């Protein structure tokens, strides 16, 4: 089976997060499966599609430093993309990709694991990440787009923990110092493990050979089609719009809190961070004994259907607390979402935590 191998020059953040969408359109129309590789020109903060920017990013610092904030179409957490990583995007026909997220990651990340082992590293697949001696060296995520499945990931070649920690929102500077220390302990890079940074061309050569061996395919060095490039430029322009970057924040402008507050005898706003397999952030406003508004965000991945979180928020609005678990089950049964990071039971437990808060109990 013949795949395309496309190596691009360094891109800005807006073009990075739209490249694989353009290629997915091409694959959906019957084009060949594609492995796309490139790096970034300059650092940027990459926010997951289900996250609220104000909760995740230190906007004072990024604004002063001139570091763009870019929202991608893919789930997962906020990451600071630097020139010290090598990025790859696997775009395949949906019929050829495993529908189970765990099997999907195993199939298309095994070649990357093999490349790292070829350097003599003790690399292992852990959920959707690749770790070396327990430290993450590769972060990955997946999504469906049209009739294509996209797996996006990177290999950390060189770390800039100082920059990463400055871009992330934290409660105090003391906490930022702790976060930087923690990052150094749970992230690693090729430079740290090998004592040097391999050339990108060498990495590409190894990736090509490993994918061919593991998947039984042959690569043809290729370029993007003119249609892909035209669509790519259009999508990149869309991603530059503040309406997209802050769409999650603007969807719930009144739910800006990280605690529980009783506003009046009939109104309370409450926020909880619930750790399922991935992080669930829920902010809810209760009015007159009912859930008046809710924001569900976090670093999870919803592979399908598109717009599921927004639909879920709408379906839960105006319900009494006792009806919330039943409606969650109903929506999950109807839409049968493919989610990596939390289950319907996790969501019900998170809401139970909210409704049991004293501030909420007093108004319901």
Short mmCIF file of C-alpha atoms in Angstrom, two decimals:
data_model
loop_
_atom_site.label_atom_id
_atom_site.label_comp_id
_atom_site.label_asym_id
_atom_site.label_seq_id
_atom_site.Cartn_x
_atom_site.Cartn_y
_atom_site.Cartn_z
CA UNK A 1 0.00 0.00 0.00
CA UNK A 2 1.36 3.41 -0.99
CA UNK A 3 1.28 6.35 1.41
CA UNK A 4 2.41 9.94 0.91
CA UNK A 5 5.31 11.27 2.96
CA UNK A 6 5.16 15.06 3.12
CA UNK A 7 7.89 17.11 4.79
CA UNK A 8 7.11 20.83 5.13
CA UNK A 9 9.28 23.80 6.11
CA UNK A 10 8.74 25.32 9.59
CA UNK A 11 5.28 26.89 10.06
CA UNK A 12 3.60 29.37 12.37
CA UNK A 13 1.10 28.11 14.95
CA UNK A 14 -2.00 28.85 12.87
CA UNK A 15 -0.66 26.82 9.96
CA UNK A 16 0.52 24.01 12.22
CA UNK A 17 -2.92 23.39 13.76
CA UNK A 18 -4.71 23.49 10.39
CA UNK A 19 -2.29 21.47 8.27
CA UNK A 20 -3.75 18.12 9.24
CA UNK A 21 -7.34 19.33 8.74
CA UNK A 22 -6.54 20.25 5.14
CA UNK A 23 -4.90 16.85 4.61
CA UNK A 24 -7.88 15.12 6.25
CA UNK A 25 -10.16 16.78 3.68
CA UNK A 26 -7.92 15.38 0.94
CA UNK A 27 -7.98 11.87 2.45
CA UNK A 28 -11.78 12.09 2.94
CA UNK A 29 -12.14 12.72 -0.79
CA UNK A 30 -10.31 9.50 -1.58
CA UNK A 31 -6.72 10.72 -1.35
CA UNK A 32 -3.87 8.58 -0.06
CA UNK A 33 -3.02 8.12 3.57
CA UNK A 34 -0.37 10.65 4.59
CA UNK A 35 2.43 11.08 7.10
CA UNK A 36 3.12 14.79 7.47
CA UNK A 37 6.21 16.11 9.32
CA UNK A 38 7.50 19.60 10.16
CA UNK A 39 8.37 21.97 13.02
CA UNK A 40 7.43 25.50 14.12
CA UNK A 41 9.05 28.82 13.28
CA UNK A 42 8.41 30.46 16.64
CA UNK A 43 6.89 29.37 19.99
CA UNK A 44 3.13 29.52 20.52
CA UNK A 45 0.62 28.35 23.12
CA UNK A 46 -1.56 25.55 21.76
CA UNK A 47 -4.94 25.29 23.49
CA UNK A 48 -7.16 22.21 23.19
CA UNK A 49 -10.53 22.60 21.48
CA UNK A 50 -12.45 21.86 24.71
CA UNK A 51 -10.50 24.27 26.94
CA UNK A 52 -11.21 27.78 28.17
CA UNK A 53 -8.24 30.04 27.45
CA UNK A 54 -8.62 32.17 30.60
CA UNK A 55 -8.34 29.05 32.78
CA UNK A 56 -5.24 27.71 31.07
CA UNK A 57 -3.03 30.53 29.77
CA UNK A 58 -1.15 33.40 31.46
CA UNK A 59 -2.41 35.98 28.99
CA UNK A 60 -0.47 38.83 30.64
CA UNK A 61 2.82 37.07 29.95
CA UNK A 62 2.00 35.80 26.45
CA UNK A 63 0.76 39.24 25.40
CA UNK A 64 3.89 40.99 26.67
CA UNK A 65 6.18 38.36 25.15
CA UNK A 66 4.36 38.40 21.80
CA UNK A 67 3.58 34.67 21.98
CA UNK A 68 0.41 33.77 20.05
CA UNK A 69 -2.38 31.72 21.60
CA UNK A 70 -3.77 29.25 19.07
CA UNK A 71 -6.81 26.99 19.51
CA UNK A 72 -6.65 23.71 17.62
CA UNK A 73 -9.50 21.45 16.46
CA UNK A 74 -8.04 18.61 18.52
CA UNK A 75 -8.69 17.87 22.19
CA UNK A 76 -6.10 17.48 24.93
CA UNK A 77 -4.38 19.96 27.19
CA UNK A 78 -2.64 23.27 26.73
CA UNK A 79 0.93 22.88 25.54
CA UNK A 80 3.64 25.36 24.66
CA UNK A 81 5.00 24.47 21.24
CA UNK A 82 8.65 25.39 20.74
CA UNK A 83 11.28 24.88 18.08
CA UNK A 84 12.63 22.10 20.26
CA UNK A 85 10.11 19.53 19.04
CA UNK A 86 9.57 17.52 15.87
CA UNK A 87 5.91 17.18 14.90
CA UNK A 88 4.18 14.46 12.91
CA UNK A 89 0.60 13.97 11.71
CA UNK A 90 -0.79 10.61 10.61
CA UNK A 91 -3.90 11.06 8.43
CA UNK A 92 -5.65 7.87 7.33
CA UNK A 93 -8.93 6.72 5.83
CA UNK A 94 -11.41 6.04 8.63
CA UNK A 95 -12.15 2.54 7.31
CA UNK A 96 -8.51 1.54 7.87
CA UNK A 97 -8.16 2.94 11.39
CA UNK A 98 -9.19 1.14 14.59
CA UNK A 99 -12.34 2.68 16.08
CA UNK A 100 -11.12 2.09 19.64
CA UNK A 101 -8.81 4.96 20.72
CA UNK A 102 -6.43 2.66 22.59
CA UNK A 103 -6.01 0.39 19.56
CA UNK A 104 -5.63 3.45 17.31
CA UNK A 105 -2.77 4.83 19.39
CA UNK A 106 -1.11 1.43 19.61
CA UNK A 107 -1.19 0.94 15.84
CA UNK A 108 0.13 4.32 14.74
CA UNK A 109 2.45 5.11 17.65
CA UNK A 110 4.30 1.79 17.67
CA UNK A 111 6.51 3.03 14.79
CA UNK A 112 7.44 6.11 16.83
CA UNK A 113 8.23 3.97 19.88
CA UNK A 114 10.48 1.85 17.66
CA UNK A 115 12.37 4.93 16.44
CA UNK A 116 13.11 5.98 20.01
CA UNK A 117 14.20 2.47 20.90
CA UNK A 118 16.50 2.54 17.88
CA UNK A 119 18.33 5.35 19.68
CA UNK A 120 18.79 2.99 22.63
CA UNK A 121 16.02 4.54 24.74
CA UNK A 122 13.65 2.63 27.00
CA UNK A 123 10.53 3.93 25.23
CA UNK A 124 7.03 2.69 26.10
CA UNK A 125 3.51 3.61 25.02
CA UNK A 126 1.44 4.90 27.95
CA UNK A 127 -2.14 5.69 26.97
CA UNK A 128 -1.71 8.26 24.17
CA UNK A 129 1.78 9.35 25.22
CA UNK A 130 5.23 7.84 24.79
CA UNK A 131 7.47 7.79 27.84
CA UNK A 132 11.15 7.05 28.39
CA UNK A 133 11.86 5.67 31.86
CA UNK A 134 8.50 7.04 32.93
CA UNK A 135 9.05 10.56 31.56
CA UNK A 136 7.00 11.86 28.64
CA UNK A 137 8.93 12.43 25.44
CA UNK A 138 5.98 12.41 23.04
CA UNK A 139 2.44 13.75 23.44
CA UNK A 140 -0.31 12.67 21.04
CA UNK A 141 -4.00 13.16 20.29
CA UNK A 142 -6.55 11.94 17.76
CA UNK A 143 -9.70 13.17 16.04
CA UNK A 144 -12.00 12.26 13.19
CA UNK A 145 -12.59 14.70 10.36
CA UNK A 146 -14.92 13.77 7.55
CA UNK A 147 -13.99 10.26 6.47
CA UNK A 148 -10.47 10.54 7.89
CA UNK A 149 -8.81 9.93 11.24
CA UNK A 150 -5.96 12.16 12.37
CA UNK A 151 -3.29 11.30 14.92
CA UNK A 152 -1.16 14.32 15.83
CA UNK A 153 1.99 14.06 17.89
CA UNK A 154 5.54 15.18 18.53
CA UNK A 155 8.96 14.06 19.64
CA UNK A 156 10.54 16.39 22.20
CA UNK A 157 14.06 17.08 20.96
CA UNK A 158 14.96 19.90 23.35
CA UNK A 159 13.06 21.33 26.36
CA UNK A 160 12.48 24.95 27.33
CA UNK A 161 10.82 24.42 30.70
CA UNK A 162 11.27 28.07 31.69
CA UNK A 163 9.21 29.32 28.74
CA UNK A 164 6.60 26.58 29.15
CA UNK A 165 6.01 27.42 32.81
CA UNK A 166 5.72 31.17 32.12
CA UNK A 167 2.95 30.68 29.57
CA UNK A 168 0.71 28.52 31.78
CA UNK A 169 -1.74 30.16 34.19
CA UNK A 170 -0.94 29.46 37.84
CA UNK A 171 -2.35 30.76 41.16
CA UNK A 172 0.99 32.07 42.49
CA UNK A 173 4.59 32.53 41.41
CA UNK A 174 5.61 29.99 44.03
CA UNK A 175 3.33 27.51 42.29
CA UNK A 176 4.97 28.41 38.96
CA UNK A 177 8.38 27.49 40.37
CA UNK A 178 6.95 24.17 41.53
CA UNK A 179 5.38 23.58 38.11
CA UNK A 180 8.69 24.22 36.35
CA UNK A 181 10.37 21.76 38.70
CA UNK A 182 7.60 19.20 38.09
CA UNK A 183 7.90 19.65 34.32
CA UNK A 184 11.60 18.90 34.54
CA UNK A 185 10.78 15.72 36.43
CA UNK A 186 8.01 14.33 34.19
CA UNK A 187 9.15 15.56 30.77
CA UNK A 188 12.28 14.54 28.92
CA UNK A 189 13.85 15.08 25.51
CA UNK A 190 16.28 13.50 23.08
CA UNK A 191 18.90 16.02 24.19
CA UNK A 192 18.48 15.05 27.83
CA UNK A 193 18.49 11.31 27.13
CA UNK A 194 21.17 11.17 24.41
CA UNK A 195 23.34 14.14 25.27
CA UNK A 196 22.79 15.65 21.81
CA UNK A 197 19.99 16.63 19.42
CA UNK A 198 19.75 14.39 16.34
CA UNK A 199 19.21 16.12 12.96
CA UNK A 200 15.57 16.34 11.88
CA UNK A 201 16.44 14.70 8.58
CA UNK A 202 17.72 11.68 10.49
CA UNK A 203 14.49 11.49 12.51
CA UNK A 204 12.41 11.66 9.33
CA UNK A 205 14.41 8.86 7.74
CA UNK A 206 13.94 6.66 10.80
CA UNK A 207 10.21 7.47 11.00
CA UNK A 208 9.68 6.55 7.36
CA UNK A 209 11.49 3.23 7.72
CA UNK A 210 9.68 2.36 10.96
CA UNK A 211 6.20 3.14 9.61
CA UNK A 212 6.92 1.07 6.52
CA UNK A 213 8.05 -1.92 8.61
CA UNK A 214 5.25 -1.74 11.19
CA UNK A 215 2.34 -1.03 8.85
CA UNK A 216 3.49 -2.91 5.75
CA UNK A 217 3.35 0.20 3.56
CA UNK A 218 5.60 2.06 1.14
CA UNK A 219 6.09 5.81 1.17
CA UNK A 220 6.28 8.10 -1.81
CA UNK A 221 7.89 11.47 -1.12
CA UNK A 222 5.24 13.98 -2.06
CA UNK A 223 3.94 17.53 -1.75
CA UNK A 224 0.54 18.88 -0.81
CA UNK A 225 -1.86 19.39 -3.69
CA UNK A 226 -2.88 22.89 -4.76
CA UNK A 227 -6.37 22.21 -3.33
CA UNK A 228 -4.88 21.24 0.04
CA UNK A 229 -2.73 24.38 0.15
CA UNK A 230 -5.67 26.63 -0.76
CA UNK A 231 -7.85 25.07 1.97
CA UNK A 232 -4.93 25.18 4.43
CA UNK A 233 -4.51 28.95 3.93
CA UNK A 234 -8.24 29.51 4.39
CA UNK A 235 -8.31 27.49 7.62
CA UNK A 236 -5.22 29.24 8.98
CA UNK A 237 -6.88 32.63 8.46
CA UNK A 238 -9.94 31.40 10.38
CA UNK A 239 -7.77 30.25 13.29
CA UNK A 240 -6.31 33.75 13.62
CA UNK A 241 -9.74 35.18 14.47
CA UNK A 242 -10.36 35.95 18.15
CA UNK A 243 -13.89 34.64 17.71
CA UNK A 244 -12.40 31.15 17.29
CA UNK A 245 -9.52 31.44 19.78
CA UNK A 246 -11.84 32.55 22.60
CA UNK A 247 -15.05 30.84 21.48
CA UNK A 248 -15.23 28.64 24.59
CA UNK A 249 -14.62 31.62 26.89
CA UNK A 250 -17.24 33.75 25.11
CA UNK A 251 -19.75 30.92 25.15
CA UNK A 252 -19.95 31.26 28.94
CA UNK A 253 -18.83 34.82 29.81
CA UNK A 254 -20.58 34.81 33.20
CA UNK A 255 -19.01 31.56 34.44
CA UNK A 256 -15.60 33.01 35.27
CA UNK A 257 -14.78 31.46 38.64
CA UNK A 258 -12.52 28.77 40.06
CA UNK A 259 -14.46 28.40 43.31
CA UNK A 260 -18.02 28.10 44.61
CA UNK A 261 -19.87 31.31 45.34
CA UNK A 262 -23.42 31.93 46.59
CA UNK A 263 -24.58 35.06 44.75
CA UNK A 264 -28.00 35.37 46.40
CA UNK A 265 -30.63 33.23 48.10
CA UNK A 266 -31.49 31.68 44.73
CA UNK A 267 -28.23 31.88 42.71
CA UNK A 268 -24.89 30.08 43.06
CA UNK A 269 -21.95 29.59 40.70
CA UNK A 270 -19.63 26.66 41.36
CA UNK A 271 -16.48 25.27 39.72
CA UNK A 272 -14.87 21.85 40.22
CA UNK A 273 -11.86 20.17 38.68
CA UNK A 274 -12.58 16.45 38.50
CA UNK A 275 -9.78 14.06 37.65
CA UNK A 276 -11.04 11.22 35.51
CA UNK A 277 -8.64 9.62 33.06
CA UNK A 278 -8.18 13.21 31.88
CA UNK A 279 -9.16 16.47 33.58
CA UNK A 280 -12.80 17.59 33.59
CA UNK A 281 -13.43 21.25 34.48
CA UNK A 282 -17.09 22.02 35.19
CA UNK A 283 -18.48 25.45 36.03
CA UNK A 284 -22.21 25.59 36.73
CA UNK A 285 -24.72 28.30 37.55
CA UNK A 286 -27.78 27.29 39.55
CA UNK A 287 -30.83 29.53 39.54
CA UNK A 288 -34.09 28.83 41.31
CA UNK A 289 -33.17 25.23 42.01
CA UNK A 290 -32.20 24.39 38.42
CA UNK A 291 -29.00 24.26 36.38
CA UNK A 292 -29.21 27.56 34.49
CA UNK A 293 -25.89 27.34 32.61
CA UNK A 294 -22.92 24.99 32.47
CA UNK A 295 -19.46 24.98 30.94
CA UNK A 296 -17.73 21.63 30.43
CA UNK A 297 -14.05 21.94 29.54
CA UNK A 298 -10.82 20.02 30.02
CA UNK A 299 -7.98 18.17 28.34
CA UNK A 300 -10.01 15.20 27.08
CA UNK A 301 -10.47 14.10 23.46
CA UNK A 302 -13.86 13.75 21.77
CA UNK A 303 -13.20 11.87 18.54
CA UNK A 304 -16.89 11.86 17.55
CA UNK A 305 -19.49 13.23 17.13
CA UNK A 306 -18.44 16.80 16.40
CA UNK A 307 -19.99 19.36 18.76
CA UNK A 308 -20.85 16.77 21.40
CA UNK A 309 -19.76 18.89 24.39
CA UNK A 310 -21.80 21.88 23.25
CA UNK A 311 -24.83 19.63 22.72
CA UNK A 312 -24.35 18.11 26.17
CA UNK A 313 -24.20 21.56 27.80
CA UNK A 314 -27.45 22.55 26.10
CA UNK A 315 -29.24 19.33 27.04
CA UNK A 316 -28.34 19.76 30.72
CA UNK A 317 -29.55 23.35 30.93
CA UNK A 318 -32.74 24.03 32.92
CA UNK A 319 -32.68 20.64 34.62
CA UNK A 320 -33.12 20.03 38.34
CA UNK A 321 -30.09 18.36 40.03
CA UNK A 322 -31.82 14.97 40.29
CA UNK A 323 -32.49 14.94 36.53
CA UNK A 324 -28.89 15.65 35.49
CA UNK A 325 -27.57 12.04 35.79
CA UNK A 326 -30.54 10.67 33.81
CA UNK A 327 -30.03 13.20 31.01
CA UNK A 328 -26.29 12.45 30.84
CA UNK A 329 -27.10 8.76 30.34
CA UNK A 330 -29.72 9.64 27.74
CA UNK A 331 -27.36 11.85 25.70
CA UNK A 332 -24.55 9.28 25.81
CA UNK A 333 -26.93 6.53 24.72
CA UNK A 334 -28.34 8.60 21.86
CA UNK A 335 -25.07 10.00 20.48
CA UNK A 336 -22.69 7.15 21.43
CA UNK A 337 -19.66 9.45 21.62
CA UNK A 338 -16.11 8.19 21.25
CA UNK A 339 -14.27 9.92 24.07
CA UNK A 340 -10.78 9.45 25.44
CA UNK A 341 -10.49 10.84 28.94
CA UNK A 342 -13.81 10.48 30.73
CA UNK A 343 -17.01 8.41 30.81
CA UNK A 344 -20.65 9.18 31.51
CA UNK A 345 -20.13 7.90 35.06
CA UNK A 346 -17.19 10.29 35.53
CA UNK A 347 -19.36 13.19 34.41
CA UNK A 348 -22.17 12.19 36.78
CA UNK A 349 -19.71 12.00 39.69
CA UNK A 350 -18.34 15.44 38.84
CA UNK A 351 -21.85 16.93 38.88
CA UNK A 352 -22.61 15.15 42.14
CA UNK A 353 -19.55 16.84 43.62
CA UNK A 354 -20.89 20.21 42.49
CA UNK A 355 -24.44 19.78 43.78
CA UNK A 356 -23.09 18.63 47.16
CA UNK A 357 -21.15 21.85 47.66
CA UNK A 358 -22.66 23.90 50.54
CA UNK A 359 -23.04 26.99 48.36
CA UNK A 360 -25.11 25.01 45.83
CA UNK A 361 -27.13 23.06 48.37
CA UNK A 362 -28.37 26.33 49.85
CA UNK A 363 -29.99 27.39 46.56
CA UNK A 364 -31.42 24.06 45.38
#
